[in-house]
Each structure stands twice: as structure tokens, then as C-alpha cells.
CSV table of N, CA and C in Angstrom, one decimal:
chain,number,residue,atom,x,y,z
A,787,LYS,N,114.9,133.5,161.0
A,787,LYS,CA,114.4,133.8,159.7
A,787,LYS,C,115.5,133.4,158.6
A,788,LYS,N,115.1,132.7,157.7
A,788,LYS,CA,116.1,132.2,156.6
A,788,LYS,C,116.1,133.3,155.5
A,789,ILE,N,117.3,133.7,155.1
A,789,ILE,CA,117.5,134.6,154.1
A,789,ILE,C,117.4,133.9,152.7
A,790,GLN,N,116.6,134.5,151.8
A,790,GLN,CA,116.4,133.9,150.5
A,790,GLN,C,117.7,134.1,149.7
A,791,LYS,N,118.1,133.1,149.0
A,791,LYS,CA,119.4,133.2,148.2
A,791,LYS,C,119.0,133.8,146.9
A,792,GLN,N,119.9,134.7,146.4
A,792,GLN,CA,119.7,135.3,145.1
A,792,GLN,C,121.0,135.2,144.4
A,793,TYR,N,121.2,134.1,143.7
A,793,TYR,CA,122.4,133.8,143.0
A,793,TYR,C,122.8,134.8,141.9
A,794,VAL,N,124.0,135.2,142.0
A,794,VAL,CA,124.5,136.2,141.0
A,794,VAL,C,125.9,135.7,140.5
A,795,ARG,N,126.2,136.0,139.2
A,795,ARG,CA,127.5,135.6,138.6
A,795,ARG,C,128.4,136.8,138.4
A,796,CYS,N,129.6,136.6,138.7
A,796,CYS,CA,130.6,137.6,138.5
A,796,CYS,C,130.9,137.8,137.0
A,797,GLU,N,130.7,139.0,136.5
A,797,GLU,CA,130.8,139.3,135.1
A,797,GLU,C,132.3,139.7,134.7
A,798,PHE,N,133.2,139.7,135.6
A,798,PHE,CA,134.6,140.0,135.3
A,798,PHE,C,135.1,139.0,134.3
A,799,GLU,N,135.8,139.5,133.3
A,799,GLU,CA,136.3,138.7,132.2
A,799,GLU,C,137.1,137.5,132.7
A,800,GLY,N,136.7,136.3,132.4
A,800,GLY,CA,137.4,135.1,132.7
A,800,GLY,C,137.1,134.6,134.1
A,801,CYS,N,136.2,135.2,134.8
A,801,CYS,CA,135.9,134.7,136.2
A,801,CYS,C,134.7,133.8,136.2
A,802,GLY,N,133.5,134.4,136.2
A,802,GLY,CA,132.3,133.6,136.2
A,802,GLY,C,131.9,133.0,137.5
A,803,LYS,N,132.5,133.3,138.6
A,803,LYS,CA,132.2,132.8,139.9
A,803,LYS,C,130.7,133.1,140.3
A,804,ILE,N,130.0,132.2,140.9
A,804,ILE,CA,128.7,132.4,141.3
A,804,ILE,C,128.6,132.4,142.8
A,805,VAL,N,128.0,133.5,143.3
A,805,VAL,CA,127.8,133.6,144.8
A,805,VAL,C,126.3,133.7,145.1
A,806,SER,N,126.0,133.5,146.4
A,806,SER,CA,124.6,133.4,146.8
A,806,SER,C,123.9,134.7,147.0
A,807,ASN,N,124.5,135.8,147.0
A,807,ASN,CA,123.8,137.1,147.1
A,807,ASN,C,124.7,138.2,146.6
A,808,PRO,N,124.0,139.4,146.3
A,808,PRO,CA,124.8,140.5,145.7
A,808,PRO,C,125.9,141.1,146.7
A,809,GLN,N,125.6,141.0,148.0
A,809,GLN,CA,126.6,141.4,148.9
A,809,GLN,C,127.9,140.7,148.8
A,810,TYR,N,127.8,139.3,148.6
A,810,TYR,CA,129.0,138.5,148.5
A,810,TYR,C,129.7,138.9,147.2
A,811,LEU,N,128.9,139.2,146.1
A,811,LEU,CA,129.5,139.5,144.8
A,811,LEU,C,130.3,140.8,145.0
A,812,LYS,N,129.8,141.8,145.7
A,812,LYS,CA,130.5,143.1,145.9
A,812,LYS,C,131.8,142.8,146.6
A,813,ARG,N,131.8,142.0,147.7
A,813,ARG,CA,133.1,141.7,148.4
A,813,ARG,C,134.0,140.9,147.5
A,814,HIS,N,133.5,140.0,146.7
A,814,HIS,CA,134.4,139.2,145.8
A,814,HIS,C,135.0,140.2,144.8
A,815,MET,N,134.3,141.1,144.2
A,815,MET,CA,134.8,142.0,143.2
A,815,MET,C,135.9,142.9,143.9
A,816,LYS,N,135.6,143.4,145.1
A,816,LYS,CA,136.6,144.3,145.8
A,816,LYS,C,137.9,143.6,146.0
A,817,TYR,N,137.9,142.3,146.5
A,817,TYR,CA,139.1,141.7,147.0
A,817,TYR,C,139.8,140.8,145.9
A,818,GLN,N,139.0,140.4,144.9
A,818,GLN,CA,139.6,139.5,143.9
A,818,GLN,C,140.0,140.2,142.6
A,819,HIS,N,139.2,141.3,142.3
A,819,HIS,CA,139.5,141.9,141.0
A,819,HIS,C,139.9,143.3,141.1
A,820,MET,N,139.6,144.0,142.1
A,820,MET,CA,140.1,145.4,142.3
A,820,MET,C,141.4,145.5,143.0
A,821,LEU,N,141.9,144.3,143.4
A,821,LEU,CA,143.2,144.3,144.1
A,821,LEU,C,143.3,145.3,145.2
A,822,HIS,N,142.3,145.4,146.0
A,822,HIS,CA,142.2,146.4,147.0
A,822,HIS,C,143.0,145.9,148.2
A,823,ARG,N,144.3,146.3,148.4
A,823,ARG,CA,145.1,145.8,149.4
A,823,ARG,C,145.5,147.0,150.3
A,824,THR,N,145.1,146.8,151.6
A,824,THR,CA,145.3,148.0,152.5
A,824,THR,C,146.2,147.7,153.7
A,825,PHE,N,146.7,146.5,153.9
A,825,PHE,CA,147.5,146.2,155.0
A,825,PHE,C,148.9,145.9,154.6
A,826,ALA,N,149.8,146.7,155.1
A,826,ALA,CA,151.3,146.6,154.8
A,826,ALA,C,152.1,146.1,155.9
A,827,CYS,N,153.0,145.2,155.6
A,827,CYS,CA,153.9,144.7,156.6
A,827,CYS,C,154.7,145.8,157.3
A,828,SER,N,154.8,145.8,158.6
A,828,SER,CA,155.5,146.9,159.3
A,828,SER,C,157.0,146.6,159.4
A,829,TYR,N,157.5,145.5,158.9
A,829,TYR,CA,158.9,145.2,159.0
A,829,TYR,C,159.7,146.1,158.0
A,830,PRO,N,160.7,146.7,158.5
A,830,PRO,CA,161.5,147.6,157.6
A,830,PRO,C,162.0,146.9,156.3
A,831,SER,N,161.8,147.5,155.2
A,831,SER,CA,162.3,147.1,153.9
A,831,SER,C,161.6,145.8,153.3
A,832,CYS,N,160.5,145.4,154.0
A,832,CYS,CA,159.8,144.2,153.5
A,832,CYS,C,158.9,144.6,152.3
A,833,GLY,N,158.0,145.6,152.5
A,833,GLY,CA,157.2,146.0,151.4
A,833,GLY,C,156.0,145.2,151.0
A,834,ARG,N,155.8,144.1,151.6
A,834,ARG,CA,154.6,143.2,151.3
A,834,ARG,C,153.3,143.9,151.7
A,835,ILE,N,152.3,143.8,150.9
A,835,ILE,CA,150.9,144.3,151.2
A,835,ILE,C,149.9,143.1,151.1
A,836,PHE,N,148.9,143.2,151.9
A,836,PHE,CA,147.9,142.2,152.0
A,836,PHE,C,146.5,142.7,151.9
A,837,ARG,N,145.6,141.8,151.5
A,837,ARG,CA,144.1,142.2,151.4
A,837,ARG,C,143.5,142.1,152.7
A,838,PHE,N,143.9,141.3,153.6
A,838,PHE,CA,143.3,141.1,154.9
A,838,PHE,C,144.3,141.2,156.0
A,839,LYS,N,143.8,141.8,157.1
A,839,LYS,CA,144.7,142.0,158.3
A,839,LYS,C,145.3,140.7,158.8
A,840,THR,N,144.5,139.7,158.8
A,840,THR,CA,144.9,138.4,159.4
A,840,THR,C,146.1,137.9,158.5
A,841,GLN,N,146.1,138.1,157.2
A,841,GLN,CA,147.2,137.6,156.3
A,841,GLN,C,148.4,138.4,156.7
A,842,MET,N,148.3,139.7,156.9
A,842,MET,CA,149.5,140.5,157.3
A,842,MET,C,150.0,140.0,158.6
A,843,GLU,N,149.2,139.8,159.6
A,843,GLU,CA,149.6,139.4,160.9
A,843,GLU,C,150.3,138.0,160.8
A,844,ASP,N,149.8,137.1,160.1
A,844,ASP,CA,150.5,135.8,159.9
A,844,ASP,C,151.8,136.0,159.2
A,845,HIS,N,151.9,136.8,158.2
A,845,HIS,CA,153.2,137.1,157.6
A,845,HIS,C,154.2,137.7,158.5
A,846,GLU,N,153.8,138.7,159.3
A,846,GLU,CA,154.7,139.4,160.2
A,846,GLU,C,155.4,138.4,161.2
A,847,LYS,N,154.7,137.3,161.5
A,847,LYS,CA,155.2,136.3,162.4
A,847,LYS,C,156.5,135.7,161.9
A,848,LEU,N,156.6,135.7,160.5
A,848,LEU,CA,157.8,135.1,159.9
A,848,LEU,C,159.0,135.9,160.1
A,849,HIS,N,158.8,137.2,160.4
A,849,HIS,CA,160.0,138.1,160.6
A,849,HIS,C,160.5,137.9,162.1
A,850,SER,N,159.7,137.3,163.0
A,850,SER,CA,160.1,137.2,164.4
A,850,SER,C,161.2,136.2,164.6
């Protein structure tokens, strides 16, 4: 079954990104504009934080 696309535009000032459904807009807002960062590097005194676990894992490889 094909999901019908319902294009929506991000109303955040200066953005205007168009996504194909409201769920994608919600994710876009959360990670691009709310700066929701939940993953912190475990290396002592680094202090870097990331939006996605994979970004943190890739970063931590640099400390090895």
C-alpha cells in the first residue's frame, strides 16, 4: 500500500524546508531547530554532544 504524500513546509524563521509528511516535519523540527542533543562523548574532558548515537560512536573512534 502506497502512503499518500502530504507536503508540509517548516515555518521556522529562515528555514522553509519542505518535507513529504507531518511526521518528517516533527523530526526535522526536533533535530534541526530544537537542538535536541542527547548523546555525549564518554571520553574524559571531551564534552562533545551529538544529536544521533551513530555520530557519537563515529566521533569516539577518533579518541582510540
